């Protein structure tokens, strides 16, 4: 199958909330995409998405054989196996976040895709949020000097309707892998550390309960690119937090909102400068659309390519394992 | 006391106020059971409380409709009443939290501690008034019903009045409003303490309905709250003008239809009539109206609501049972909130 096929035949494995709320809205707006088939262990979910998209309801095994792009949107434990099957069957693959459950799986899949000449992306749509992109551009200028510390705070009462309920049952359904996969990714992307595979030294992890936890507070050190960066990650799905990512440099600090709205604040020698992105978004769906436009326009070269997600998986895995 | 009498079910346990209430009741020796919406009932394990099932001598209701579409709020109210019915034991006590908003967004009606009659009003107010009246009618004859109208709930983690203010200050948006004299604030720990106090009075319940107002910092203006946050964040405070009425030009026929709809929808009389008419339409038709007007269902824009509350010149005085004293004073409340801002990441607090 060719990467440059004009009408991409897309199959979706996993027809839960994210597909019903985002994918069915966004994909029809991309003219080079035709949803050919859908699959879900829950036949009712598959039927709902099929009726909206016009795709046929198939099993996952049948689907990977007849689509040149496969989107995997199941709970995270199933990602690695399904992605490997789809790549081996000759399809290009987009995996919903969190990518997989270990850095080993992430590296193996990225290498498999490369070996087979296929494209593998991870749907980290927050990389397209205007404040995140603006923060990345500003940090690239070296405005706050060399990065010394990273702080990530994201929390709100959970209000997402999952179809599978994995957020309350799966070991990887806790706030770390669920929301943290976004926050850590935004932070690494903005700080220019997303293509680095860092070494991580975990200092402490406090969680409200065993995984899947609803609140987690982590302190760790990232080593890479001849640097050591002290990091704090505090995530909650039971209380509202500041919802910011803060990058502290040798000359000042830069803070940006985790949301698709908001902006960037820079503090240098006591002076506060507020910057608003030139391009704003009315809803997160716009970021979804931008992400998939880029994936289909620049397969393999888009900012969501899987090889840029391995560092993120290294961090999540280490924090998840730390008791 | 019989162990059975010490069981309490909290509806809305996973919410901001709910978490404080559950902790306070548990500290006070109650066996707490939680009920939460389908979406986040799994969060109850964070509080380490079991899910409610069966009947309880005391039920605390903190749930309220959250839909932005006015037509759906009525249905959500009914679902909450059903939930209360399913949990409340015969002759038990219902503690229901309502809001100062039942008197209108600007407290422009007499603020009396007693039942108020239903009237056409902005949809949020209507929903709250309807709930009070329904509960009084449904349960007041056979249960002890305590309706606690809360002021603006402030405190550690308050999404509206601590996080909301901090975010506005952080973004350089106006916070204080000229003409605003009363914050009408209640501290969330005092809310929890008061509900616990009322629950503890339930050993010999008498059927009937009582109303309470809780806004122990009502006379304090917003200034000390805002100043504390601004100092903590290291930002300046911007002050807005007193809010003014919407211009009538949006009512002129021929102007943008959506704007006219929005204008009508947020008005007290005609908005109410419109919502009444919508609720009488067949469900399929209402569904399509809702779909096309999804973003217009919000009765007031965020900023407008915000400025109205911050610019309030009327006081919502506390009216609580004799002998009860709020355990948290203003200084302690402000200090706790300041500490929480560090905890939640509003200021750099890392030690590297």
XYZ file of C-alpha atoms in Angstrom:
675
model
C 0.000 0.000 0.000
C 1.280 3.460 -0.802
C 1.685 6.287 1.664
C 0.752 8.755 -1.008
C -2.609 7.280 -1.948
C -4.958 10.137 -2.741
C -8.018 8.844 -0.895
C -6.725 7.264 2.280
C -8.753 4.274 3.330
C -8.983 4.560 7.104
C -10.005 1.991 9.668
C -10.719 2.752 13.315
C -10.161 0.151 16.034
C -11.923 1.222 19.224
C -15.104 3.247 18.951
C -15.380 4.789 22.414
C -15.874 8.326 23.627
C -12.897 9.962 21.926
C -13.972 8.580 18.559
C -17.605 9.464 19.029
C -16.828 13.009 20.194
C -13.784 13.924 18.101
C -12.879 11.535 15.310
C -16.340 11.356 13.808
C -16.385 15.155 13.701
C -12.870 15.737 12.434
C -12.105 12.984 9.934
C -14.972 13.762 7.541
C -13.496 17.278 7.202
C -10.302 15.871 5.737
C -11.128 15.297 2.099
C -8.276 12.839 1.496
C -9.754 10.446 4.052
C -12.497 7.875 3.718
C -13.497 5.808 6.728
C -13.632 2.326 5.327
C -14.195 0.216 8.429
C -14.573 0.320 12.199
C -14.078 -2.283 14.905
C -14.852 -2.490 18.608
C -15.274 -5.271 21.143
C -18.569 -3.599 22.008
C -20.781 -4.101 18.928
C -23.050 -1.204 19.896
C -20.142 1.272 19.899
C -19.016 -0.021 16.512
C -22.544 0.292 15.153
C -22.870 3.906 16.370
C -19.613 4.984 14.756
C -20.328 3.012 11.580
C -23.695 4.714 11.223
C -22.096 8.158 11.479
C -19.062 7.501 9.295
C -20.444 5.057 6.747
C -17.697 2.538 7.512
C -18.293 -1.205 7.632
C -18.215 -3.018 10.960
C -15.396 -5.558 10.893
C -13.218 -7.424 13.351
C -9.831 -5.847 14.114
C -8.072 -8.650 12.230
C -10.214 -8.074 9.120
C -9.851 -4.313 9.389
C -6.040 -4.201 9.350
C -6.024 -6.213 6.135
C -8.152 -3.815 4.142
C -7.188 -0.290 5.255
C -4.067 1.678 4.391
C -4.350 3.735 7.592
C -5.385 2.257 10.927
C -6.295 4.472 13.874
C -6.055 2.713 17.233
C -8.241 4.234 19.919
C -8.690 1.389 22.367
C -7.655 1.413 26.047
C -3.836 1.635 26.238
C -2.963 -1.985 27.069
C -4.141 -3.070 23.630
C -2.207 -0.437 21.661
C 1.119 -2.235 21.208
C -0.302 -5.506 19.908
C -2.827 -3.875 17.599
C -0.280 -1.395 16.233
C 2.191 -4.190 15.519
C -0.516 -6.205 13.730
C -1.562 -3.250 11.619
C 2.011 -2.303 10.693
C 2.816 -5.905 9.805
C -0.294 -6.062 7.656
C 1.082 -3.112 5.686
C -0.924 -0.232 7.098
C 0.216 3.127 8.393
C -0.846 3.619 11.983
C -1.955 6.397 14.312
C -2.188 5.404 17.977
C -4.258 7.463 20.385
C -2.438 8.639 23.509
C -1.076 7.202 25.742
C 1.107 5.634 23.061
C 1.839 2.324 24.802
C 2.603 1.238 28.340
C 6.426 1.021 28.263
C 9.418 2.591 26.573
C 10.417 -0.869 25.320
C 7.153 -1.219 23.408
C 7.448 2.353 22.118
C 10.955 1.781 20.805
C 10.047 -1.608 19.337
C 7.064 -0.188 17.453
C 8.998 2.808 16.144
C 11.720 0.436 14.890
C 9.154 -1.956 13.396
C 7.523 0.875 11.462
C 10.899 2.036 10.183
C 11.898 -1.514 9.213
C 8.647 -2.073 7.321
C 8.697 1.351 5.688
C 5.413 2.289 7.341
C 4.363 5.424 9.138
C 3.578 5.448 12.859
C 2.152 8.438 14.705
C 0.839 9.095 18.194
C -2.217 11.347 18.445
C -0.741 13.919 20.810
C -3.062 16.657 19.621
C -2.088 19.067 22.371
C 1.148 19.756 20.484
C -1.117 21.846 18.261
C -2.529 23.953 21.088
C -1.546 27.578 20.384
C -0.016 28.312 23.837
C 2.105 25.133 23.608
C 3.371 26.000 20.147
C 4.086 29.602 21.174
C 5.973 28.419 24.250
C 8.099 26.105 22.098
C 8.946 28.902 19.683
C 9.849 31.262 22.513
C 11.986 28.692 24.305
C 13.866 27.971 21.090
C 15.039 31.588 21.117
C 16.760 30.971 24.449
C 14.825 33.812 26.052
C 15.057 32.350 29.570
C 18.512 30.891 29.188
C 19.345 27.257 29.753
C 16.551 25.138 31.212
C 17.046 24.254 34.866
C 13.663 22.981 36.041
C 10.314 21.899 34.678
C 7.031 22.052 36.596
C 3.762 20.555 35.417
C 0.475 21.067 37.269
C -2.761 19.848 35.761
C -5.955 19.007 37.590
C -9.720 19.228 37.372
C -12.566 17.077 38.528
C -12.844 14.221 36.060
C -15.706 14.805 33.665
C -15.022 12.622 30.662
C -17.485 9.944 29.728
C -15.494 6.828 28.835
C -17.288 3.957 27.149
C -14.994 1.249 28.471
C -14.569 2.667 31.973
C -10.833 1.865 31.766
C -9.903 5.008 33.716
C -11.257 3.406 36.876
C -10.179 -0.184 36.220
C -7.053 -0.416 34.123
C -3.606 -0.190 35.724
C -2.828 2.340 33.006
C -6.121 4.199 33.375
C -4.936 6.438 36.225
C -4.357 10.154 35.945
C -0.647 9.634 35.152
C -1.122 7.779 31.885
C -4.490 9.339 31.087
C -3.850 13.066 31.537
C -0.126 12.946 32.278
C 0.530 11.565 28.802
C -0.713 14.918 27.518
C 0.980 17.147 30.072
C 4.389 15.472 29.976
C 4.266 15.477 26.192
C 3.405 19.196 26.020
C 6.220 19.970 28.412
C 8.853 17.953 26.546
C 7.663 19.312 23.209
C 7.752 22.939 24.350
C 11.134 22.501 26.036
C 12.602 20.861 22.935
C 13.168 17.574 24.743
C 10.702 15.450 22.793
C 13.305 13.946 20.494
C 15.628 13.110 23.382
C 15.547 9.771 25.173
C 16.470 10.920 28.660
C 17.672 8.970 31.644
C 15.286 9.433 34.551
C 16.068 9.387 38.251
C 12.874 9.253 40.280
C 13.133 10.983 43.642
C 9.595 10.508 44.924
C 6.112 9.568 43.789
C 3.116 10.194 46.023
C -0.222 8.845 44.848
C -3.658 8.767 46.473
C -4.023 5.025 45.865
C -2.497 2.207 43.895
C -2.903 2.490 40.152
C -5.183 3.557 38.639
C -4.559 6.568 40.851
C -6.570 9.779 40.741
C -3.876 12.055 42.087
C -0.117 11.777 41.747
C 2.764 14.035 42.753
C 6.172 13.173 41.324
C 9.657 14.625 41.631
C 12.361 13.411 39.304
C 15.500 14.359 37.426
C 15.916 14.078 33.681
C 19.381 13.609 32.290
C 20.171 14.026 28.632
C 21.743 16.406 26.129
C 24.576 17.028 28.656
C 22.077 18.482 31.110
C 20.211 17.573 34.269
C 16.776 19.033 34.805
C 14.816 18.805 38.024
C 11.123 18.134 37.373
C 7.873 18.212 39.310
C 4.687 16.658 37.958
C 1.458 17.028 39.924
C -1.692 15.640 38.344
C -5.187 15.344 39.778
C -8.610 14.335 38.598
C -10.234 15.200 41.919
C -9.243 18.840 42.359
C -8.618 21.859 40.189
C -4.959 22.837 39.908
C -3.139 25.684 38.174
C -3.153 23.877 34.813
C 0.159 25.276 33.724
C 3.554 24.109 32.604
C 6.445 26.170 33.894
C 9.936 26.156 32.486
C 12.541 27.724 34.724
C 15.704 28.851 33.047
C 18.972 30.446 34.068
C 17.677 33.936 33.192
C 13.976 33.718 33.993
C 10.881 31.551 33.778
C 8.249 30.850 31.166
C 4.807 29.528 31.997
C 2.099 28.438 29.574
C -1.440 27.133 29.890
C -2.083 23.429 29.306
C -5.338 24.304 27.567
C -6.008 25.140 23.920
C -6.849 28.614 25.199
C -4.735 30.995 27.230
C -1.212 32.111 26.576
C 2.343 32.359 27.729
C 3.792 34.375 30.592
C 7.454 35.181 30.906
C 9.030 36.526 34.033
C 12.523 37.914 33.797
C 14.107 39.815 36.662
C 10.730 40.524 38.237
C 9.104 41.828 35.061
C 6.054 39.938 33.852
C 5.257 39.805 30.140
C 2.017 38.197 28.966
C 1.913 36.911 25.408
C -1.145 35.697 23.536
C -0.775 33.385 20.542
C -1.485 35.031 17.215
C -3.629 32.079 16.210
C -6.396 31.120 18.638
C -8.739 28.152 18.723
C -12.431 28.124 19.563
C -12.402 24.490 20.636
C -9.975 21.578 21.038
C -11.523 20.037 17.940
C -9.507 22.541 15.907
C -6.309 21.074 17.298
C -7.536 17.601 16.392
C -8.210 18.756 12.857
C -4.796 20.433 12.551
C -3.124 17.282 13.836
C -4.771 14.971 11.330
C -4.263 17.425 8.479
C -0.557 17.352 9.245
C -0.400 13.571 9.653
C -2.010 12.935 6.282
C -0.142 15.787 4.584
C 3.294 14.880 5.944
C 3.154 11.212 6.881
C 6.159 10.245 8.940
C 7.477 13.788 9.169
C 4.692 15.304 11.249
C 5.434 16.538 14.747
C 3.545 13.555 16.153
C 5.833 10.882 14.682
C 6.270 7.966 17.091
C 10.040 8.230 17.435
C 9.464 11.581 19.169
C 7.355 9.924 21.876
C 9.878 7.484 23.321
C 11.244 9.912 25.917
C 7.727 10.579 27.150
C 7.122 6.859 27.572
C 10.390 6.507 29.501
C 9.157 9.091 31.999
C 5.616 7.747 32.356
C 6.830 4.188 32.743
C 9.381 5.077 35.437
C 6.868 7.102 37.429
C 4.199 4.440 37.035
C 6.527 1.715 38.330
C 7.773 3.737 41.268
C 5.944 2.711 44.445
C -26.634 6.605 69.571
C -27.757 3.636 67.481
C -25.107 2.823 64.889
C -27.766 2.801 62.172
C -28.582 6.451 62.844
C -24.996 7.446 62.136
C -25.125 6.518 58.472
C -25.252 9.320 55.961
C -25.387 9.362 52.172
C -23.829 12.302 50.363
C -25.064 12.978 46.841
C -22.392 14.845 44.907
C -19.663 13.399 47.121
C -16.954 13.600 44.448
C -17.404 17.333 43.882
C -15.452 20.197 45.395
C -17.808 20.826 48.343
C -18.636 17.119 48.568
C -15.070 16.116 49.363
C -14.922 18.556 52.297
C -18.354 17.482 53.548
C -17.513 13.775 53.399
C -14.259 14.273 55.285
C -15.938 16.413 57.948
C -18.767 13.931 58.487
C -16.327 11.031 58.711
C -14.197 12.917 61.263
C -17.358 13.458 63.244
C -18.032 9.729 63.438
C -20.517 9.296 60.626
C -20.373 6.296 58.344
C -20.310 8.121 55.026
C -21.603 6.658 51.771
C -21.209 8.518 48.517
C -23.268 9.005 45.418
C -21.818 10.672 42.363
C -22.748 11.051 38.736
C -22.208 8.067 36.471
C -19.175 9.751 34.901
C -17.167 10.140 38.051
C -18.581 7.718 40.594
C -15.285 5.812 40.338
C -13.644 8.792 42.066
C -15.317 7.817 45.341
C -12.422 5.483 46.048
C -10.186 8.569 46.297
C -12.292 9.545 49.307
C -12.190 5.958 50.528
C -15.944 5.871 50.945
C -18.307 3.200 49.628
C -21.010 3.867 47.086
C -24.431 4.502 48.582
C -27.106 1.866 48.211
C -30.167 1.286 50.310
C -31.806 3.820 52.617
C -30.151 6.298 54.978
C -31.491 8.251 57.934
C -29.618 11.327 56.688
C -29.088 12.334 53.085
C -27.015 15.351 52.094
C -27.676 16.622 48.597
C -24.970 18.711 46.991
C -25.840 17.809 43.412
C -27.296 20.338 41.006
C -27.959 20.449 37.287
C -24.843 21.191 35.273
C -26.230 21.198 31.765
C -25.746 24.420 29.846
C -29.032 23.892 28.053
C -32.005 25.249 30.009
C -34.408 22.596 28.775
C -32.249 19.790 30.099
C -31.868 21.296 33.536
C -35.446 20.460 34.431
C -34.835 16.803 33.639
C -31.604 16.842 35.638
C -33.483 18.281 38.613
C -35.984 15.428 38.377
C -33.172 12.877 38.299
C -31.680 14.369 41.471
C -35.052 14.253 43.234
C -35.396 10.601 42.217
C -31.931 9.879 43.601
C -32.860 11.508 46.922
C -36.095 9.492 47.047
C -34.202 6.273 46.507
C -31.735 6.961 49.359
C -33.754 8.721 52.035
C -35.212 6.472 54.727
C -38.819 7.052 55.836
C -38.874 9.862 58.364
C -35.211 10.669 57.715
C -33.457 14.000 57.378
C -32.636 15.700 54.102
C -29.939 18.369 54.045
C -30.092 20.183 50.723
C -27.632 22.849 49.620
C -29.069 25.648 47.569
C -27.615 29.022 46.666
C -27.976 32.751 47.212
C -28.773 32.913 43.494
C -32.379 31.922 44.265
C -32.848 35.618 45.010
C -31.622 36.601 41.581
C -28.181 37.193 40.183
C -27.885 40.609 41.754
C -29.764 39.882 44.976
C -32.245 42.467 43.790
C -35.166 40.922 45.649
C -35.752 40.888 49.386
C -33.386 38.350 50.927
C -35.598 36.507 53.383
C -34.807 33.245 55.074
C -37.874 31.262 54.115
C -39.648 29.647 51.188
C -39.836 31.719 48.047
C -42.489 31.302 45.400
C -41.659 30.142 41.926
C -41.462 32.941 39.417
C -40.184 33.409 35.900
C -36.527 34.266 36.128
C -33.203 33.577 34.478
C -32.920 29.864 33.847
C -30.245 29.101 36.445
C -32.298 30.830 39.152
C -35.465 29.070 38.014
C -33.772 25.702 38.282
C -32.600 26.330 41.810
C -35.950 27.710 42.982
C -37.785 24.789 41.418
C -35.530 22.360 43.240
C -36.139 23.992 46.614
C -39.896 24.013 46.086
C -40.006 20.459 44.790
C -38.057 19.111 47.755
C -40.191 21.049 50.229
C -43.358 19.729 48.616
C -42.142 16.182 48.107
C -40.427 15.551 51.429
C -41.396 18.376 53.801
C -44.578 16.688 55.016
C -42.900 13.500 56.147
C -39.210 14.328 56.618
C -37.035 16.922 58.233
C -35.809 19.067 55.346
C -33.032 21.598 55.893
C -32.384 23.838 52.906
C -29.038 25.584 53.252
C -28.546 28.451 50.810
C -24.861 29.018 50.326
C -23.080 32.232 49.526
C -20.141 32.255 47.120
C -18.200 29.178 48.173
C -14.560 30.071 48.608
C -11.695 28.086 50.016
C -8.847 25.753 49.192
C -9.418 24.542 45.653
C -12.610 26.497 45.033
C -12.964 26.322 41.240
C -14.924 29.569 40.933
C -13.724 31.892 43.628
C -10.131 30.918 44.245
C -8.937 29.268 41.036
C -11.188 31.506 38.934
C -9.851 34.681 40.526
C -6.263 33.460 40.363
C -6.556 32.644 36.667
C -8.046 36.061 35.903
C -5.308 37.800 37.833
C -2.667 35.654 36.144
C -4.086 36.566 32.744
C -4.240 40.282 33.551
C -8.042 40.436 33.335
C -10.121 42.819 35.465
C -10.967 41.298 38.818
C -12.396 43.829 41.207
C -15.549 45.640 40.121
C -16.287 49.226 41.083
C -19.356 49.387 43.298
C -18.931 45.879 44.659
C -19.453 46.052 48.411
C -20.141 42.521 49.555
C -18.319 39.339 48.671
C -21.093 37.233 50.266
C -18.482 34.553 50.739
C -18.693 31.348 52.697
C -15.622 29.224 53.395
C -15.977 25.618 52.211
C -14.723 24.238 55.539
C -17.476 26.182 57.295
C -20.024 24.769 54.854
C -18.853 21.276 55.741
C -18.916 22.095 59.460
C -22.426 23.519 59.267
C -23.841 20.553 57.376
C -22.170 18.269 59.883
C -23.751 20.287 62.681
C -27.198 19.943 61.107
C -26.650 16.230 60.570
C -25.769 15.868 64.229
C -29.111 17.454 65.138
C -30.940 14.654 63.366
C -31.300 12.255 66.289
C -34.856 13.407 66.936
C -36.091 14.652 63.579
C -39.290 16.621 63.224
C -40.963 16.793 59.847
C -40.967 20.197 58.220
C -38.856 22.554 56.149
C -36.300 25.039 57.481
C -34.200 27.481 55.508
C -30.677 28.584 56.373
C -28.279 31.096 54.847
C -24.554 30.599 55.079
C -22.238 33.438 54.087
C -20.238 34.150 57.212
C -17.961 36.605 55.361
C -20.857 38.352 53.614
C -19.955 41.813 54.837
C -16.328 41.532 53.734
C -15.692 43.069 50.307
C -13.755 41.127 47.684
C -10.655 43.262 48.217
C -8.826 41.144 50.832
C -9.438 37.959 48.843
C -8.163 39.486 45.623
C -5.251 41.265 47.298
C -4.047 38.061 48.896
C -4.071 36.204 45.580
C -2.441 39.071 43.668
C 0.319 39.324 46.260
C 0.896 35.592 46.106
C 1.052 35.614 42.303
C 3.087 38.826 42.138
C 0.690 40.548 39.744
C -1.193 43.858 39.623
C -4.959 44.110 40.112
C -7.148 45.434 37.308
C -10.508 46.945 38.243
C -13.573 46.851 36.001
C -16.474 49.275 35.760
C -19.815 48.315 37.308
C -21.677 46.062 34.884
C -24.345 47.722 32.763
C -27.518 46.348 31.197
C -27.328 44.855 27.736
C -28.101 47.328 24.949
C -31.567 47.026 23.504
C -30.267 47.164 19.950
C -29.986 43.397 19.848
C -33.774 43.213 20.044
C -34.285 45.139 16.840
C -35.815 42.895 14.226
C -33.443 42.312 11.379
C -30.307 42.150 13.487
C -28.418 38.925 13.941
C -30.931 36.243 14.896
C -28.613 34.400 17.238
C -27.898 37.551 19.215
C -31.628 38.220 19.580
C -32.163 34.662 20.786
C -29.361 35.068 23.301
C -30.775 38.359 24.491
C -34.267 36.905 24.940
C -32.970 33.770 26.561
C -31.131 35.616 29.285
C -34.004 37.920 30.152
C -36.078 37.061 33.162
C -39.615 37.140 31.815
C -39.415 36.507 28.094
C -36.512 34.082 28.538
C -38.561 32.062 30.963
C -41.547 31.989 28.632
C -39.311 30.850 25.810
C -37.928 28.029 27.910
C -41.426 27.027 28.982
C -42.478 26.890 25.342
C -39.411 24.849 24.416
C -40.063 22.360 27.185
C -43.563 21.743 25.797
C -42.329 20.908 22.302
C -41.986 17.258 21.269
C -38.673 15.787 22.415
C -37.375 15.239 18.888
C -37.933 18.880 18.051
C -36.353 20.088 21.275
C -33.364 17.929 20.467
C -32.869 19.657 17.158
C -33.290 23.098 18.691
C -30.763 22.183 21.321
C -28.338 20.961 18.705
C -28.545 24.148 16.690
C -28.461 26.481 19.656
C -26.030 24.559 21.804
C -23.782 27.471 22.611
C -26.675 29.795 23.340
C -28.102 27.831 26.225
C -25.764 29.429 28.710
C -27.913 32.080 30.293
C -25.141 34.557 30.816
C -21.692 34.904 29.383
C -18.900 34.009 31.787
C -17.667 37.549 32.169
C -21.148 38.935 32.646
C -21.958 36.510 35.472
C -18.606 37.152 36.987
C -18.882 40.935 36.974
C -22.412 40.763 38.368
C -21.288 38.744 41.374
C -18.145 40.801 41.930
C -20.103 44.035 41.637
C -22.804 43.074 44.146
C -23.931 45.883 46.413
C -26.412 43.787 48.417
C -25.589 41.626 51.379
C -26.627 38.021 51.761
C -26.597 37.749 55.541
C -26.023 34.458 57.300
C -28.936 32.904 59.126
C -27.917 29.750 60.924
C -29.228 27.744 63.853
C -28.609 29.365 67.249
C -25.359 28.501 68.932
C -23.415 27.485 65.829
C -20.149 29.313 65.186
C -18.104 28.952 62.010
C -14.834 27.257 62.980
C -12.718 28.993 60.306
C -12.256 32.760 60.547
C -11.282 35.064 57.691
C -7.579 35.172 58.517
C -7.309 31.410 58.701
C -9.284 31.056 55.503
C -7.032 33.473 53.607
C -3.892 31.809 54.947
C -5.190 28.388 53.917
C -6.046 29.643 50.448
C -2.608 31.222 50.064
C -0.963 27.934 50.969
C -3.196 26.079 48.569
C -2.125 28.342 45.681
C 1.417 27.075 46.218
C 0.222 23.484 46.479
C -1.734 23.751 43.220
C 1.158 25.206 41.247
C 0.098 28.820 40.851
C 3.517 29.888 42.041
C 6.911 28.294 41.713
C 7.387 26.095 44.723
C 9.904 23.568 43.635
C 13.023 22.888 45.659
C 15.653 21.594 43.281
